[in-house]
Coordinates of C-alpha atoms and ligand atoms in Angstrom, one line a residue:
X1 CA 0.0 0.0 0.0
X2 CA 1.6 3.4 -1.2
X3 CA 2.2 6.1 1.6
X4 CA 1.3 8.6 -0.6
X5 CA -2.6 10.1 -1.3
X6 CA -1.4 10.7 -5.5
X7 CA 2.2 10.5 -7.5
X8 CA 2.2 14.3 -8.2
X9 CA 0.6 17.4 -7.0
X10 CA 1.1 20.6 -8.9
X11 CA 1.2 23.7 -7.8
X12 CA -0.3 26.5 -10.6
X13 CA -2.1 25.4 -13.5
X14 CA -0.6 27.6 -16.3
X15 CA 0.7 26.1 -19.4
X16 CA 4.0 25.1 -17.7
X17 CA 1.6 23.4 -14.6
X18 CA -1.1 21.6 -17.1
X19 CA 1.6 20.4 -19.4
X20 CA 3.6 18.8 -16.6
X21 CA 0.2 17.3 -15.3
X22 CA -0.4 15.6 -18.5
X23 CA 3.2 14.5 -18.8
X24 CA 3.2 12.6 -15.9
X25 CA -0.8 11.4 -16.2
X26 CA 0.4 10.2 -19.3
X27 CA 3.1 8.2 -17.3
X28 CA 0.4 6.9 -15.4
X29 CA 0.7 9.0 -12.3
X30 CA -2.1 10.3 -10.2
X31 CA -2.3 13.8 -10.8
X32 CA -4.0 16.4 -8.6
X33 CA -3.4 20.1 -9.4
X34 CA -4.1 23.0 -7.3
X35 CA -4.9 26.7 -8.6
X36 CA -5.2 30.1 -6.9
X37 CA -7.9 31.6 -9.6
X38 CA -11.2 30.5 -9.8
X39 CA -10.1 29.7 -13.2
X40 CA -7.4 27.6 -14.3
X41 CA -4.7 28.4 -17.2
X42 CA -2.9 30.9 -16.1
X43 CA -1.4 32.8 -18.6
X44 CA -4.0 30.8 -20.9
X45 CA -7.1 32.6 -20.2
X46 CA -9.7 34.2 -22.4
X47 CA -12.7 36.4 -20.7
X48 CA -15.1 38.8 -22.1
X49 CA -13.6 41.8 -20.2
X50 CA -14.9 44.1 -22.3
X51 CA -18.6 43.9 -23.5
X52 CA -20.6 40.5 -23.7
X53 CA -19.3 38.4 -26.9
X54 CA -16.2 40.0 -27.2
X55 CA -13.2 37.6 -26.0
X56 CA -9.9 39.2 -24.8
X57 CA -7.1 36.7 -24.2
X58 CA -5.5 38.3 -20.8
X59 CA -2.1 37.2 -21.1
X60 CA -0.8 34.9 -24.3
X61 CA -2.6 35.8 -27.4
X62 CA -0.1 34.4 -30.0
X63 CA 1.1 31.6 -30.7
X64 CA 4.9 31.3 -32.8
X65 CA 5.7 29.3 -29.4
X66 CA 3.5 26.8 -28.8
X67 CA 3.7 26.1 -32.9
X68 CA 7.3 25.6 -32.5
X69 CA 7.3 23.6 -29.2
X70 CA 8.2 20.2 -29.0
X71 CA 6.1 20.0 -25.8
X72 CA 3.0 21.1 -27.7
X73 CA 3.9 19.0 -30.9
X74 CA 4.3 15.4 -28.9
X75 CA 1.3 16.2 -27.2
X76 CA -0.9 16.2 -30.4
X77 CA -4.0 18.6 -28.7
X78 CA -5.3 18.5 -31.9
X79 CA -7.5 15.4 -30.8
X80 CA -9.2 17.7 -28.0
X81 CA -10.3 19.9 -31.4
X82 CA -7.1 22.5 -30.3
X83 CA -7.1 25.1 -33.6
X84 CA -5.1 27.5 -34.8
X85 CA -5.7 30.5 -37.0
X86 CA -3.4 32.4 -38.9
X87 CA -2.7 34.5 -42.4
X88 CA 0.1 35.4 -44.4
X89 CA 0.9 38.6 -42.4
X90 CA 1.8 37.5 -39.2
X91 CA 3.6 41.0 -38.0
X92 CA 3.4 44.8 -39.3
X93 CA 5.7 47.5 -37.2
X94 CA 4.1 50.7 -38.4
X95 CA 7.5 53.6 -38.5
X96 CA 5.2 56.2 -38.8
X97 CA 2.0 57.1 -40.0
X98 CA 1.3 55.7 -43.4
X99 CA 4.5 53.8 -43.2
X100 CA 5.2 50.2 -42.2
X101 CA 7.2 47.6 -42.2
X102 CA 5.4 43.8 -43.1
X103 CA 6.9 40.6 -42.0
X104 CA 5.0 37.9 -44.3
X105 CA 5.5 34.2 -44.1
X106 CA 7.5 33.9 -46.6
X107 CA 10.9 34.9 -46.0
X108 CA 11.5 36.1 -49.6
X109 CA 8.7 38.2 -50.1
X110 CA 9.4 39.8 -46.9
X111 CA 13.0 40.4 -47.8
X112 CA 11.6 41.8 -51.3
X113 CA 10.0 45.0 -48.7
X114 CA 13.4 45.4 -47.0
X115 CA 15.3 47.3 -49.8
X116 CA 19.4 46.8 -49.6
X117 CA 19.2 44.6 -46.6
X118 CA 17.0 41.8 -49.1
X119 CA 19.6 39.5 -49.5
X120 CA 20.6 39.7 -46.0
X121 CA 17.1 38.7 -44.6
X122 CA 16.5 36.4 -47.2
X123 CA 19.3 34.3 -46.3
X124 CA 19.7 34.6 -42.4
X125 CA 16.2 34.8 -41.5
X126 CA 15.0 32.6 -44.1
X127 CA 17.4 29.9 -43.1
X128 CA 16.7 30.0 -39.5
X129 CA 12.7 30.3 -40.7
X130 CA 13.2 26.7 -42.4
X131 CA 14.8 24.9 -39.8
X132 CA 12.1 25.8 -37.2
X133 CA 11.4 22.8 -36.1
X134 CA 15.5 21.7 -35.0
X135 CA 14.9 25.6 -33.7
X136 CA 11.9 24.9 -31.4
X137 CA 13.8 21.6 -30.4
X138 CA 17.0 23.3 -29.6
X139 CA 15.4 26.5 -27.8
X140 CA 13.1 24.2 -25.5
X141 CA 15.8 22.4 -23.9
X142 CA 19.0 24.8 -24.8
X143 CA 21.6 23.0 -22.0
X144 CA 21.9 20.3 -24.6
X145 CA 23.3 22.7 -27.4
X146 CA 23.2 21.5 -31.1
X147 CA 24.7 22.9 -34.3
X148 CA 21.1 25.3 -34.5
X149 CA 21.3 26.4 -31.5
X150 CA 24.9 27.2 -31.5
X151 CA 24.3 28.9 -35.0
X152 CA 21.4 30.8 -33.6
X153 CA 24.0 32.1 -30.4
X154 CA 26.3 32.6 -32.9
X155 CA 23.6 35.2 -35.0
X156 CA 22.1 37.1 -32.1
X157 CA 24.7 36.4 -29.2
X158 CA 25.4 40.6 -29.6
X159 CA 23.7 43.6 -28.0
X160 CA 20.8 44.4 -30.7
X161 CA 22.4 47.7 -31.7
X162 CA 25.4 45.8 -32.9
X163 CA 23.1 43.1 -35.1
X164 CA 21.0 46.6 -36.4
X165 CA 24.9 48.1 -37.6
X166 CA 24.9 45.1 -40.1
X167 CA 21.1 46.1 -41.8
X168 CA 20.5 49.4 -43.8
X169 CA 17.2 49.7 -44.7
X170 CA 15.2 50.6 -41.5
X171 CA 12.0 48.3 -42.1
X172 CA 14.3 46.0 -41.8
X173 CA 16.1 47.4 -38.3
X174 CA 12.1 48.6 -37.1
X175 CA 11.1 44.6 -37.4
X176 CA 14.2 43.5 -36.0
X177 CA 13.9 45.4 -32.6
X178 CA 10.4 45.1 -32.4
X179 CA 10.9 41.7 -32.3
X180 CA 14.2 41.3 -29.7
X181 CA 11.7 44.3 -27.5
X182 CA 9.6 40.8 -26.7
X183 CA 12.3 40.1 -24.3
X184 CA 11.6 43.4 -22.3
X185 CA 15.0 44.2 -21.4
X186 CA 17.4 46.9 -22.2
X187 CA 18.2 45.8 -25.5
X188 CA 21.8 47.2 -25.4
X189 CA 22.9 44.2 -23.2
X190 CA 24.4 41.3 -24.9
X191 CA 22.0 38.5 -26.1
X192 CA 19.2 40.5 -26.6
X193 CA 18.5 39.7 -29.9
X194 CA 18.2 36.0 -29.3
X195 CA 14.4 36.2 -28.3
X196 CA 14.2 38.4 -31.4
X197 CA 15.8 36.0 -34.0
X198 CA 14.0 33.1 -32.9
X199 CA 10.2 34.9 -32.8
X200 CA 11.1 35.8 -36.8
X201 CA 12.4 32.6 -37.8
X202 CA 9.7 31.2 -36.0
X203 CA 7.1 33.7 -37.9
X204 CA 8.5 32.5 -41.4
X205 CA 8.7 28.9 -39.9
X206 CA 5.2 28.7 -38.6
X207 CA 3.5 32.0 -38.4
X208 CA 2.3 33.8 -35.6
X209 CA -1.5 32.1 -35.1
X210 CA -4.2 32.9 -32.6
X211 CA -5.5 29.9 -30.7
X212 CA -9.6 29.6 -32.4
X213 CA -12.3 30.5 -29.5
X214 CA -9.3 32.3 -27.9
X215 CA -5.8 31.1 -26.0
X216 CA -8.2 29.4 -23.5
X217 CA -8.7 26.8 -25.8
X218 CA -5.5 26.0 -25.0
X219 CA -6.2 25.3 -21.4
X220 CA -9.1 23.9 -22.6
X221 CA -7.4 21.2 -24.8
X222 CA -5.0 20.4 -21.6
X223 CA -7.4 19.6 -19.5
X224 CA -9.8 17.9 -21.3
X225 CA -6.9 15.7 -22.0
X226 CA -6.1 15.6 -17.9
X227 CA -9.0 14.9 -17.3
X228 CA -9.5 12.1 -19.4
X229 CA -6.1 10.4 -17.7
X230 CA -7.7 11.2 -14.3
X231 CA -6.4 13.8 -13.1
X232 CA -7.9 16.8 -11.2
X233 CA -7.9 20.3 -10.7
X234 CA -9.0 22.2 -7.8
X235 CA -9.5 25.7 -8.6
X236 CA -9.8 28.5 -5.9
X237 CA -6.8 27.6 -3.9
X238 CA -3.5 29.5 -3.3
X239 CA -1.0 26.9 -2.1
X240 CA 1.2 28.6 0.7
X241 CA 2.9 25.7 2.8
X242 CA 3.8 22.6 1.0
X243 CA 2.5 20.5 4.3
X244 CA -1.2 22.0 3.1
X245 CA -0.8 19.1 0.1
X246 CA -1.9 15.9 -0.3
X247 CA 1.2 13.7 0.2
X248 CA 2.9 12.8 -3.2
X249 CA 5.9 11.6 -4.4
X250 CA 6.9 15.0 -6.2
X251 CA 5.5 18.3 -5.8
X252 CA 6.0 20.2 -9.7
X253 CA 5.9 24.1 -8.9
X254 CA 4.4 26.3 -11.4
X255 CA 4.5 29.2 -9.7
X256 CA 7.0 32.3 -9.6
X257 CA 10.5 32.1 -7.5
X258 CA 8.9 33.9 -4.7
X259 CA 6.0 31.6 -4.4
X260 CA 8.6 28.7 -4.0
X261 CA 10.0 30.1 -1.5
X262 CA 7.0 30.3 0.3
X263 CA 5.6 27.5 -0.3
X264 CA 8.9 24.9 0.1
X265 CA 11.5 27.8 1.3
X266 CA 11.8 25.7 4.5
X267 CA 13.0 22.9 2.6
X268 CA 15.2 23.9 0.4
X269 CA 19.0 23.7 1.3
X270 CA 20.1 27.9 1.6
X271 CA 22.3 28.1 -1.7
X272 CA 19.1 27.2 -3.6
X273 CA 17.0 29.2 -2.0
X274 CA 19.9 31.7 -2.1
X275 CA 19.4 31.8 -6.0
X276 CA 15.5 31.8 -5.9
X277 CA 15.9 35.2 -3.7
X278 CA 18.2 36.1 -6.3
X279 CA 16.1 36.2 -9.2
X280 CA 15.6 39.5 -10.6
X281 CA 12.2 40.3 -12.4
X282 CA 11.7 42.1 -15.6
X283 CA 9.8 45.0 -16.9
X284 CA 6.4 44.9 -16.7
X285 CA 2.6 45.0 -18.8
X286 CA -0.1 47.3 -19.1
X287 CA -2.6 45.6 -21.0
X288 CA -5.6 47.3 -22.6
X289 CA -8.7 45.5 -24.2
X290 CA -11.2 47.5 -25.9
X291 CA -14.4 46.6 -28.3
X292 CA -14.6 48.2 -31.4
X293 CA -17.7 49.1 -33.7
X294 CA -16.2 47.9 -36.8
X295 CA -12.3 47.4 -37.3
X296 CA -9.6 49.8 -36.3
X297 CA -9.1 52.9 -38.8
X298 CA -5.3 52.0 -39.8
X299 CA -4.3 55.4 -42.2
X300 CA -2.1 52.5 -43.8
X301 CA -4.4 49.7 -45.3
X302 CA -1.3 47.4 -45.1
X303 CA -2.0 47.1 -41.2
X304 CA -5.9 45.6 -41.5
X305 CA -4.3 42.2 -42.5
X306 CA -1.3 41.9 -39.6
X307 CA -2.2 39.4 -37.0
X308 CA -0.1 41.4 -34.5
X309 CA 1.6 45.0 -34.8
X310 CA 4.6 46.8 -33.3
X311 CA 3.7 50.6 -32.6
X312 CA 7.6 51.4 -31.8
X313 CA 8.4 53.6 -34.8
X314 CA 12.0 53.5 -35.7
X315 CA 14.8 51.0 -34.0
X316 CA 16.2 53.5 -32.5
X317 CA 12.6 54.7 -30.9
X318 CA 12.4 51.2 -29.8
X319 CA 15.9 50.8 -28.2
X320 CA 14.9 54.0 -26.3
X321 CA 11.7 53.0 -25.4
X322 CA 13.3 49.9 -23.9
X323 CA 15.8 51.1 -21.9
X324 CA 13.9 54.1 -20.5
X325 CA 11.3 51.5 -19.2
X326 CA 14.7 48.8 -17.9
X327 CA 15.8 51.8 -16.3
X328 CA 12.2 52.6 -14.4
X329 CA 11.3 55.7 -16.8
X330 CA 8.4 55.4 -19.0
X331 CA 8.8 57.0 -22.1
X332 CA 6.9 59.6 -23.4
X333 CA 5.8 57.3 -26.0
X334 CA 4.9 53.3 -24.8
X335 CA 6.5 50.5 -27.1
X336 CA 2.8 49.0 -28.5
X337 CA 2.3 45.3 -28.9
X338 CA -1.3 44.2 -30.5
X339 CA -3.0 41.4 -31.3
X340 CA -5.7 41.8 -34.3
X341 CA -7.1 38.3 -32.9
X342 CA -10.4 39.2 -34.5
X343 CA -9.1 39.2 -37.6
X344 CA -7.9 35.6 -37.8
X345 CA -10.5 34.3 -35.4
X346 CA -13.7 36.1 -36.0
X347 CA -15.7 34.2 -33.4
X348 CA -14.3 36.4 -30.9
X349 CA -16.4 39.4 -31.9
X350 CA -19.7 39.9 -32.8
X351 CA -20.2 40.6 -36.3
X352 CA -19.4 44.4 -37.7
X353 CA -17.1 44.6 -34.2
X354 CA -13.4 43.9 -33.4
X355 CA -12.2 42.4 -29.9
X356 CA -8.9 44.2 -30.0
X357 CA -6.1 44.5 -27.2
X358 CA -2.8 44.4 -26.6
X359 CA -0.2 45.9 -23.7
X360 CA 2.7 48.6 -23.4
X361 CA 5.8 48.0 -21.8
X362 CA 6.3 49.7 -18.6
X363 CA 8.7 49.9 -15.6
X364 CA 8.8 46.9 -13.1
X365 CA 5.8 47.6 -10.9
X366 CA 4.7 50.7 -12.6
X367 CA 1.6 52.5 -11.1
X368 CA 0.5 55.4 -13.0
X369 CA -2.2 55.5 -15.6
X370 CA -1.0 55.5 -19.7
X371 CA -4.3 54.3 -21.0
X372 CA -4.6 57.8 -22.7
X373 CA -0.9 57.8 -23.9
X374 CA -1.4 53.9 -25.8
X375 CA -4.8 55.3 -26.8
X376 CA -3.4 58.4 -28.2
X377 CA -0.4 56.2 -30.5
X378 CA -2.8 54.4 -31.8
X379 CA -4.8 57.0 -32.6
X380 CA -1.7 58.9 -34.6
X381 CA -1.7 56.1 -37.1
X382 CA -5.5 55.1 -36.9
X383 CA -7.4 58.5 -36.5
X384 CA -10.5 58.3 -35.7
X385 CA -9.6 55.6 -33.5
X386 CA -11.3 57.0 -30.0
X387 CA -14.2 56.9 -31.6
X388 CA -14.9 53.8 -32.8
X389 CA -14.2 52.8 -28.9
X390 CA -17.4 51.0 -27.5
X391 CA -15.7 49.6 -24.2
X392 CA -12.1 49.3 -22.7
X393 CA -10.8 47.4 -19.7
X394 CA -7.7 47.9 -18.6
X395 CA -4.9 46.1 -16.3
X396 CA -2.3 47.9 -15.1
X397 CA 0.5 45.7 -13.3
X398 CA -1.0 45.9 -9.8
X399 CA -3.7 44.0 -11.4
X400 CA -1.9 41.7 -13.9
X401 CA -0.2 40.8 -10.6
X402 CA -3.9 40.1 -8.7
X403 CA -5.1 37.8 -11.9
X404 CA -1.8 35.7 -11.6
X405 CA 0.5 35.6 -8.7
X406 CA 3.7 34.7 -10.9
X407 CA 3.4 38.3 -13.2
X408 CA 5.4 39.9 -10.0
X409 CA 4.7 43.7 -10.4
X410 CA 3.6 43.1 -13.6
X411 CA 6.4 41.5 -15.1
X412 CA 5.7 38.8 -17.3
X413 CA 8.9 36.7 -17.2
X414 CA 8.9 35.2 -14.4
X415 CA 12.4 36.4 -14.1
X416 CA 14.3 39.0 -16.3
X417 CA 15.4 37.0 -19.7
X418 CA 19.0 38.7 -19.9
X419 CA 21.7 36.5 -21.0
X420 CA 22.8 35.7 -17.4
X421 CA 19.6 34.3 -16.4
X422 CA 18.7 32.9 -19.7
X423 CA 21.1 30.0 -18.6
X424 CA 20.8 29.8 -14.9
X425 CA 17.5 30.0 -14.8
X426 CA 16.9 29.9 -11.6
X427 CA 20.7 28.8 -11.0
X428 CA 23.3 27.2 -13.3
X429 CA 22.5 23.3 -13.5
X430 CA 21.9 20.7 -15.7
X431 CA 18.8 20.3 -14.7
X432 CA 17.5 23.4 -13.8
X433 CA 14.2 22.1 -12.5
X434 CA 15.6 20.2 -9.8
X435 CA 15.6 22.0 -6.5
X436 CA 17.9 21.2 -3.8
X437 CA 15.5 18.6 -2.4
X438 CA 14.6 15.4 -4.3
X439 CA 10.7 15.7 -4.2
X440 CA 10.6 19.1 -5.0
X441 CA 10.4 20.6 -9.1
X442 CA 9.9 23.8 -10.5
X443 CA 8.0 23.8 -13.3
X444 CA 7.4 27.7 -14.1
X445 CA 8.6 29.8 -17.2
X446 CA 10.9 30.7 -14.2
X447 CA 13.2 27.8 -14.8
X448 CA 14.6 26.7 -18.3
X449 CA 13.6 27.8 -21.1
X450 CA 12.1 30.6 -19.9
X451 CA 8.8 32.8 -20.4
X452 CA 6.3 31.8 -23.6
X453 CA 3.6 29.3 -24.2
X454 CA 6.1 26.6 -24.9
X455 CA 5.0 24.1 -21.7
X456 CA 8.7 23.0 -22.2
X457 CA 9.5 24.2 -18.5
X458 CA 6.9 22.0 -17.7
X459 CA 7.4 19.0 -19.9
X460 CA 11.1 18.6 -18.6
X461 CA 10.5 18.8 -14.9
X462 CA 7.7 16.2 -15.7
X463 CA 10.5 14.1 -17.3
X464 CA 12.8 14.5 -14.6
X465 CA 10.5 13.4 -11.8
X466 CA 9.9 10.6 -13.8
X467 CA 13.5 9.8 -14.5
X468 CA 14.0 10.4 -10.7
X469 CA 11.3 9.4 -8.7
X470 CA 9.5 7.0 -11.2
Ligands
FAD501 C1 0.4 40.5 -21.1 C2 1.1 39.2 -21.5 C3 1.2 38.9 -22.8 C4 1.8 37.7 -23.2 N1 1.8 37.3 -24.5 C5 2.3 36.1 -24.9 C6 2.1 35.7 -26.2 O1 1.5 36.3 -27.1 N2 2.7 34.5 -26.6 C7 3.3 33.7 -25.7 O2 3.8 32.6 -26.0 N3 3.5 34.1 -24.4 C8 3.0 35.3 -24.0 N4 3.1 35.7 -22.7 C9 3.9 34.9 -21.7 C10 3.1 33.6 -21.2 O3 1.8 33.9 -20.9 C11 3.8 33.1 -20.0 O4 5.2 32.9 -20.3 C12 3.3 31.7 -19.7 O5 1.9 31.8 -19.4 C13 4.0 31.1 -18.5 O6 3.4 29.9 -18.1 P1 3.6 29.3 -16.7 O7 2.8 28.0 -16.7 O8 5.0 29.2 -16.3 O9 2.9 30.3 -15.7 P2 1.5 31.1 -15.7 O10 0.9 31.0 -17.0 O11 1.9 32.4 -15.2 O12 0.6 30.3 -14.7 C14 0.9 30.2 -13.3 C15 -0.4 29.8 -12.6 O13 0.0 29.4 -11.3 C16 -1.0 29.9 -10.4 N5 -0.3 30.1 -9.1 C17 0.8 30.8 -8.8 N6 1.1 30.7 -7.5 C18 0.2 29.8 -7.0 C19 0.0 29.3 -5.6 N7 0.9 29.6 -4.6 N8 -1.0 28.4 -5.4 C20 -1.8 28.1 -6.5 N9 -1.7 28.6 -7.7 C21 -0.7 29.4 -7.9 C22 -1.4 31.3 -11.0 O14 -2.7 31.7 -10.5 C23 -1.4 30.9 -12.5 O15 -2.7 30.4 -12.9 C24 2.4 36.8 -22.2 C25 2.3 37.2 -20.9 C26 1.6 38.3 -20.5 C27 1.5 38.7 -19.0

């Protein structure tokens, strides 16, 4: 007779936290997972924040990562009726009203719009765009490097200004640091374009889709699949002493560094939980959802068919913009990501609308108001923009933080992605969901790879309790 109520409890049911549950369900553990919301997913969720029949996804709206996952590929969600939609125009980074820059699928027609630095695109990007999937592979699990991945260090290794010196044409340089700005750190450190080469090959590899009925499908699809395996999830409970679990052979974590501590500090010998302390958070969101009568006014008509926009203006405006907000300024003008979800998934809106949304970078913890500054941005290259507004919610980091206890003062990396803790993440190991005692994982975007719906954070602590304790 087993000493133990179930094999694994997890702690946080985001994507990192379902995946791991179905990992090890799939193992034929008993799963049980607990969640602080009243709704699971995490990161994953989809609500109607603004008016009734218009879905916002709160956190994750695209999906380049989960595409390119191995974790999300093995698991074949597909069976649980997991869609994806997507176009040929997965990214526009207007420069200035009624001019853009389009990243398309296809490598070479998205070279053909970047003048002098064609070739260059064509070549680099395009290369990295069709080896996507030994790309995905080699980013989910990046302590066991192969020739991609080294090829991919070797490319975007450098501070992002030095990688911008090489290009000359600046639709070119605009997508370039709109893309490494994902990262949300000052993008003059080294390594800073990494998260920036991979999101483009991985747009030219496998586009930049929108999960259909929103990301919570996603969740959805996990748990249906959980569920099916016998697992549970018990919703409405924030986990603060491991000793308030069920006893189980290995306690997963999904949950931010200070959460751990919390919850297992007490076990954990102190250089471990000397590095969880350690971990330094990034910059943070303000999101902003709004419904729309009709679709937003872009001045250039090359914007109605992106999936997701940059509003950063030149590279240069975005290298500003970035470091002002590392360095706990906020600019006078917010670094814009947005997601035209309606536009690849029209069941999110009611006919004739748009459920449209997106969020600005802003200083770690930031608590004054910029809903009129993003509004105003957009409104310089979509006038007329205000008025088509029906309803807007809005979530500054305070309450990003409230909706999911790992986005720490609104930062949503679960630890800063600079190169240092990129690979000890949250401490230098082989195994960097291990903690210092044997029962114990963590399973969060705070551990190895890092932030993104990839569930590979999840998927290899899964494997290594199973390796360990299985
Ligand atoms: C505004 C925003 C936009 C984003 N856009 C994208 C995007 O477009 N594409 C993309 O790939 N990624 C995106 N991300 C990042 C992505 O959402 C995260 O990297 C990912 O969700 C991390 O997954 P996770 O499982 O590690 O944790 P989370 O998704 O953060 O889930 C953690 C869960 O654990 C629960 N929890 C925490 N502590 C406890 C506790 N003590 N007890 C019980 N439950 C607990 C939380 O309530 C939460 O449900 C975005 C994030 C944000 C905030």
């Amino acid at each position: 007779m087993s000493s133990y109520d179930v094999d694994a409890v997890i702690v946080g049911s985001g994507p990192n936290g379902l995946v791991a549950a179905v990992t090890l369900a799939e193992a034929g553990w008993r799963v049980v997972v607990y969640e602080a919301q009243d709704t699971p997913g995490g990161g994953l969720r989809t609500e109607e924040t603004t008016l009734p029949g218009f879905l916002h996804d709160i956190c994750a709206s695209n999906h380049p990562m989960a595409m390119a996952s191995p974790a999300f590929r093995e698991l074949g969600l597909e069976r649980e009726g997991l869609a994806f939609a997507q176009n040929d125009v997965p990214l526009a980074h207007p420069i200035r009203p009624g001019e853009s820059a389009i990243l398309r699928r296809s490598a070479a027609e998205t070279a053909a719009g970047f003048g002098a630095d064609e070739k260059l695109w064509r070549t680099v990007m395009g290369t990295f765009g069709s080896r996507w999937r030994q790309l995905g592979r080699a980013i989910g699990n990046p302590l066991r490097p192969t020739p991609d991945l080294i090829a991919l260090g070797a490319a975007s290794v450098w501070p992002t200004p030095w990688i911008l010196s090489l290009l000359r044409d600046e639709r070119s340089r605009a997508v370039l640091s709109g893309l490494a700005a994902h990262a949300i750190i000052d993008l003059r450190q080294p390594a800073s374009a990494l998260v920036g080469v991979a999101l483009g090959a991985f747009a030219h590899g496998v586009g930049w889709p929108v999960a259909v009925g929103g990301t919570r499908s996603i969740a959805d699809a996990l748990i249906a699949r959980l569920g099916s395996l016998g697992g549970e999830i018990i919703t409405g409970t924030r986990v603060s002493r491991i000793e308030e679990l069920p006893r189980a052979r290995a306690v997963l974590l999904d949950t931010s560094p200070k959460d751990a501590l919390r919850i297992a500090g007490h076990r954990f010998a102190s250089p471990y939980a000397n590095a969880l302390h350690k971990v330094r958070y990034g910059s943070a969101a303000y999101k902003v959802d709004w419904a729309l009568e009709g679709a937003v006014p872009w001045q250039d008509p090359s914007l109605e068919e992106a999936g997701y926009l940059h509003l950063g203006g030149t590279a240069e405006q975005v290298i500003a913009a970035e470091r002002d907000v590392a360095q706990g300024r906020m600019p006078d003008e917010p670094f814009l990501l947005l997601s035209q979800a309606s536009l690849l998934d029209p069941s999110r809106s009611p006919q004739g609308k748009t459920a449209f949304g997106g969020y600005a970078h802003v200083p770690f913890g930031f608590d004054g108001d910029i809903t009129d500054a993003i509004e105003a941005r957009i409104e310089k290259f979509a006038p007329g923009f205000r008025e088509r507004i029906l309803a807007r919610h809005v979530m500054d980091p305070r309450a990003m933080e409230a909706h999911n206890a790992n986005l720490i003062g609104g930062a949503i990396d679960g630890g800063m992605p600079d190169f240092r803790q990129l690979i000890a993440r949250p401490r230098l190991s082989l195994n960097p969901a291990e903690t210092s005692d044997p029962g114990i994982f963590l399973c969060s975007a705070s551990t190895v790879p890092g932030p993104g719906v990839t569930g590979m954070p999840g998927r290899l602590a899964a494997q290594l309790a199973l390796k360990r304790l299985g």
